[in-house]
């Protein structure tokens, strides 16, 4: 791979989507995503943390390639917007 490039975040399967983080559903603008790092040569480098922008700071809409939403009703905890995130070439 190229040296000094950027990372690409993908969640290609339902099980790779991120579920339940607090404030992700409606209010979070960034997320610390814990994900497996596969380098440009296809080598699995293990699990790493990535700080990923989710929404536009200008109008709060999801950024290109980011799908976010609330997970829905939660018994006794509906005031928290626990959410989900799916990434496609972010």
JSON list of C-alpha atoms in Angstrom, two decimals:
[
{"chain": "A", "resi": 1, "resn": "UNK", "atom": "CA", "xyz": [0.00, 0.00, 0.00]},
{"chain": "A", "resi": 2, "resn": "UNK", "atom": "CA", "xyz": [0.88, 3.67, -0.21]},
{"chain": "A", "resi": 3, "resn": "UNK", "atom": "CA", "xyz": [2.77, 5.19, 2.70]},
{"chain": "A", "resi": 4, "resn": "UNK", "atom": "CA", "xyz": [1.12, 8.11, 4.48]},
{"chain": "A", "resi": 5, "resn": "UNK", "atom": "CA", "xyz": [-2.35, 7.43, 3.07]},
{"chain": "A", "resi": 6, "resn": "UNK", "atom": "CA", "xyz": [-5.63, 7.35, 4.94]},
{"chain": "A", "resi": 7, "resn": "UNK", "atom": "CA", "xyz": [-7.75, 4.54, 6.33]},
{"chain": "A", "resi": 8, "resn": "UNK", "atom": "CA", "xyz": [-11.02, 3.37, 4.80]},
{"chain": "A", "resi": 9, "resn": "UNK", "atom": "CA", "xyz": [-13.74, 2.21, 7.20]},
{"chain": "A", "resi": 10, "resn": "UNK", "atom": "CA", "xyz": [-16.25, -0.37, 5.95]},
{"chain": "A", "resi": 11, "resn": "UNK", "atom": "CA", "xyz": [-18.91, -2.50, 7.63]},
{"chain": "A", "resi": 12, "resn": "UNK", "atom": "CA", "xyz": [-19.65, -4.98, 4.86]},
{"chain": "A", "resi": 13, "resn": "UNK", "atom": "CA", "xyz": [-21.93, -7.24, 6.93]},
{"chain": "A", "resi": 14, "resn": "UNK", "atom": "CA", "xyz": [-24.71, -6.76, 9.48]},
{"chain": "A", "resi": 15, "resn": "UNK", "atom": "CA", "xyz": [-22.47, -8.19, 12.18]},
{"chain": "A", "resi": 16, "resn": "UNK", "atom": "CA", "xyz": [-19.79, -5.59, 11.41]},
{"chain": "A", "resi": 17, "resn": "UNK", "atom": "CA", "xyz": [-22.22, -2.69, 11.96]},
{"chain": "A", "resi": 18, "resn": "UNK", "atom": "CA", "xyz": [-21.83, -0.86, 15.27]},
{"chain": "A", "resi": 19, "resn": "UNK", "atom": "CA", "xyz": [-24.85, -1.15, 17.60]},
{"chain": "A", "resi": 20, "resn": "UNK", "atom": "CA", "xyz": [-25.88, 0.48, 20.91]},
{"chain": "A", "resi": 21, "resn": "UNK", "atom": "CA", "xyz": [-23.39, 3.35, 21.42]},
{"chain": "A", "resi": 22, "resn": "UNK", "atom": "CA", "xyz": [-25.05, 6.13, 23.42]},
{"chain": "A", "resi": 23, "resn": "UNK", "atom": "CA", "xyz": [-25.91, 9.36, 21.51]},
{"chain": "A", "resi": 24, "resn": "UNK", "atom": "CA", "xyz": [-25.10, 7.70, 18.19]},
{"chain": "A", "resi": 25, "resn": "UNK", "atom": "CA", "xyz": [-28.72, 7.56, 17.06]},
{"chain": "A", "resi": 26, "resn": "UNK", "atom": "CA", "xyz": [-29.47, 11.27, 16.82]},
{"chain": "A", "resi": 27, "resn": "UNK", "atom": "CA", "xyz": [-26.81, 13.50, 18.33]},
{"chain": "A", "resi": 28, "resn": "UNK", "atom": "CA", "xyz": [-23.25, 12.15, 18.04]},
{"chain": "A", "resi": 29, "resn": "UNK", "atom": "CA", "xyz": [-21.00, 13.85, 15.47]},
{"chain": "A", "resi": 30, "resn": "UNK", "atom": "CA", "xyz": [-17.97, 11.57, 15.86]},
{"chain": "A", "resi": 31, "resn": "UNK", "atom": "CA", "xyz": [-17.45, 7.99, 17.02]},
{"chain": "A", "resi": 32, "resn": "UNK", "atom": "CA", "xyz": [-14.52, 6.00, 18.32]},
{"chain": "A", "resi": 33, "resn": "UNK", "atom": "CA", "xyz": [-14.83, 2.91, 16.13]},
{"chain": "A", "resi": 34, "resn": "UNK", "atom": "CA", "xyz": [-13.08, -0.26, 17.23]},
{"chain": "A", "resi": 35, "resn": "UNK", "atom": "CA", "xyz": [-12.34, -2.24, 14.07]},
{"chain": "A", "resi": 36, "resn": "UNK", "atom": "CA", "xyz": [-10.02, -4.82, 12.57]},
{"chain": "A", "resi": 37, "resn": "UNK", "atom": "CA", "xyz": [-7.23, -3.20, 10.58]},
{"chain": "A", "resi": 38, "resn": "UNK", "atom": "CA", "xyz": [-6.38, -4.86, 7.26]},
{"chain": "A", "resi": 39, "resn": "UNK", "atom": "CA", "xyz": [-3.53, -3.01, 5.56]},
{"chain": "A", "resi": 40, "resn": "UNK", "atom": "CA", "xyz": [-3.21, -2.18, 1.86]},
{"chain": "A", "resi": 41, "resn": "UNK", "atom": "CA", "xyz": [-1.50, -5.50, 1.24]},
{"chain": "A", "resi": 42, "resn": "UNK", "atom": "CA", "xyz": [-4.30, -7.52, 2.86]},
{"chain": "A", "resi": 43, "resn": "UNK", "atom": "CA", "xyz": [-2.42, -8.26, 6.10]},
{"chain": "A", "resi": 44, "resn": "UNK", "atom": "CA", "xyz": [-4.62, -8.39, 9.21]},
{"chain": "A", "resi": 45, "resn": "UNK", "atom": "CA", "xyz": [-3.00, -6.06, 11.77]},
{"chain": "A", "resi": 46, "resn": "UNK", "atom": "CA", "xyz": [-5.48, -6.77, 14.58]},
{"chain": "A", "resi": 47, "resn": "UNK", "atom": "CA", "xyz": [-8.01, -4.52, 16.29]},
{"chain": "A", "resi": 48, "resn": "UNK", "atom": "CA", "xyz": [-7.43, -0.74, 16.43]},
{"chain": "A", "resi": 49, "resn": "UNK", "atom": "CA", "xyz": [-9.30, 2.44, 17.41]},
{"chain": "A", "resi": 50, "resn": "UNK", "atom": "CA", "xyz": [-10.35, 4.93, 14.71]},
{"chain": "A", "resi": 51, "resn": "UNK", "atom": "CA", "xyz": [-11.91, 8.34, 15.34]},
{"chain": "A", "resi": 52, "resn": "UNK", "atom": "CA", "xyz": [-14.53, 8.62, 12.61]},
{"chain": "A", "resi": 53, "resn": "UNK", "atom": "CA", "xyz": [-16.61, 11.73, 11.76]},
{"chain": "A", "resi": 54, "resn": "UNK", "atom": "CA", "xyz": [-20.29, 10.82, 11.40]},
{"chain": "A", "resi": 55, "resn": "UNK", "atom": "CA", "xyz": [-22.22, 14.01, 10.65]},
{"chain": "A", "resi": 56, "resn": "UNK", "atom": "CA", "xyz": [-21.66, 17.34, 8.99]},
{"chain": "A", "resi": 57, "resn": "UNK", "atom": "CA", "xyz": [-20.71, 20.04, 11.47]},
{"chain": "A", "resi": 58, "resn": "UNK", "atom": "CA", "xyz": [-22.60, 22.55, 9.29]},
{"chain": "A", "resi": 59, "resn": "UNK", "atom": "CA", "xyz": [-26.03, 20.91, 9.13]},
{"chain": "A", "resi": 60, "resn": "UNK", "atom": "CA", "xyz": [-25.79, 17.67, 11.18]},
{"chain": "A", "resi": 61, "resn": "UNK", "atom": "CA", "xyz": [-26.65, 15.40, 8.23]},
{"chain": "A", "resi": 62, "resn": "UNK", "atom": "CA", "xyz": [-24.81, 12.06, 8.00]},
{"chain": "A", "resi": 63, "resn": "UNK", "atom": "CA", "xyz": [-21.62, 12.26, 5.95]},
{"chain": "A", "resi": 64, "resn": "UNK", "atom": "CA", "xyz": [-21.32, 10.34, 2.66]},
{"chain": "A", "resi": 65, "resn": "UNK", "atom": "CA", "xyz": [-21.01, 6.61, 3.28]},
{"chain": "A", "resi": 66, "resn": "UNK", "atom": "CA", "xyz": [-22.31, 6.85, 6.86]},
{"chain": "A", "resi": 67, "resn": "UNK", "atom": "CA", "xyz": [-25.69, 5.38, 7.80]},
{"chain": "A", "resi": 68, "resn": "UNK", "atom": "CA", "xyz": [-26.77, 6.15, 11.37]},
{"chain": "A", "resi": 69, "resn": "UNK", "atom": "CA", "xyz": [-30.00, 5.80, 13.29]},
{"chain": "A", "resi": 70, "resn": "UNK", "atom": "CA", "xyz": [-31.65, 5.05, 16.61]},
{"chain": "A", "resi": 71, "resn": "UNK", "atom": "CA", "xyz": [-32.10, 1.38, 17.56]},
{"chain": "A", "resi": 72, "resn": "UNK", "atom": "CA", "xyz": [-35.69, 2.07, 18.61]},
{"chain": "A", "resi": 73, "resn": "UNK", "atom": "CA", "xyz": [-37.65, 1.67, 21.85]},
{"chain": "A", "resi": 74, "resn": "UNK", "atom": "CA", "xyz": [-35.70, 0.49, 24.88]},
{"chain": "A", "resi": 75, "resn": "UNK", "atom": "CA", "xyz": [-37.63, -0.68, 27.93]},
{"chain": "A", "resi": 76, "resn": "UNK", "atom": "CA", "xyz": [-37.12, 1.91, 30.66]},
{"chain": "A", "resi": 77, "resn": "UNK", "atom": "CA", "xyz": [-34.43, 3.86, 28.78]},
{"chain": "A", "resi": 78, "resn": "UNK", "atom": "CA", "xyz": [-36.13, 5.58, 25.84]},
{"chain": "A", "resi": 79, "resn": "UNK", "atom": "CA", "xyz": [-34.61, 8.97, 26.63]},
{"chain": "A", "resi": 80, "resn": "UNK", "atom": "CA", "xyz": [-31.17, 7.72, 25.49]},
{"chain": "A", "resi": 81, "resn": "UNK", "atom": "CA", "xyz": [-30.61, 7.66, 21.72]},
{"chain": "A", "resi": 82, "resn": "UNK", "atom": "CA", "xyz": [-28.61, 4.43, 21.55]},
{"chain": "A", "resi": 83, "resn": "UNK", "atom": "CA", "xyz": [-27.90, 3.97, 17.89]},
{"chain": "A", "resi": 84, "resn": "UNK", "atom": "CA", "xyz": [-26.29, 2.05, 15.08]},
{"chain": "A", "resi": 85, "resn": "UNK", "atom": "CA", "xyz": [-23.74, 2.97, 12.42]},
{"chain": "A", "resi": 86, "resn": "UNK", "atom": "CA", "xyz": [-22.87, 1.36, 9.12]},
{"chain": "A", "resi": 87, "resn": "UNK", "atom": "CA", "xyz": [-19.87, 2.56, 7.10]},
{"chain": "A", "resi": 88, "resn": "UNK", "atom": "CA", "xyz": [-19.31, 2.26, 3.35]},
{"chain": "A", "resi": 89, "resn": "UNK", "atom": "CA", "xyz": [-15.89, 3.50, 2.18]},
{"chain": "A", "resi": 90, "resn": "UNK", "atom": "CA", "xyz": [-15.67, 6.22, 4.81]}
]
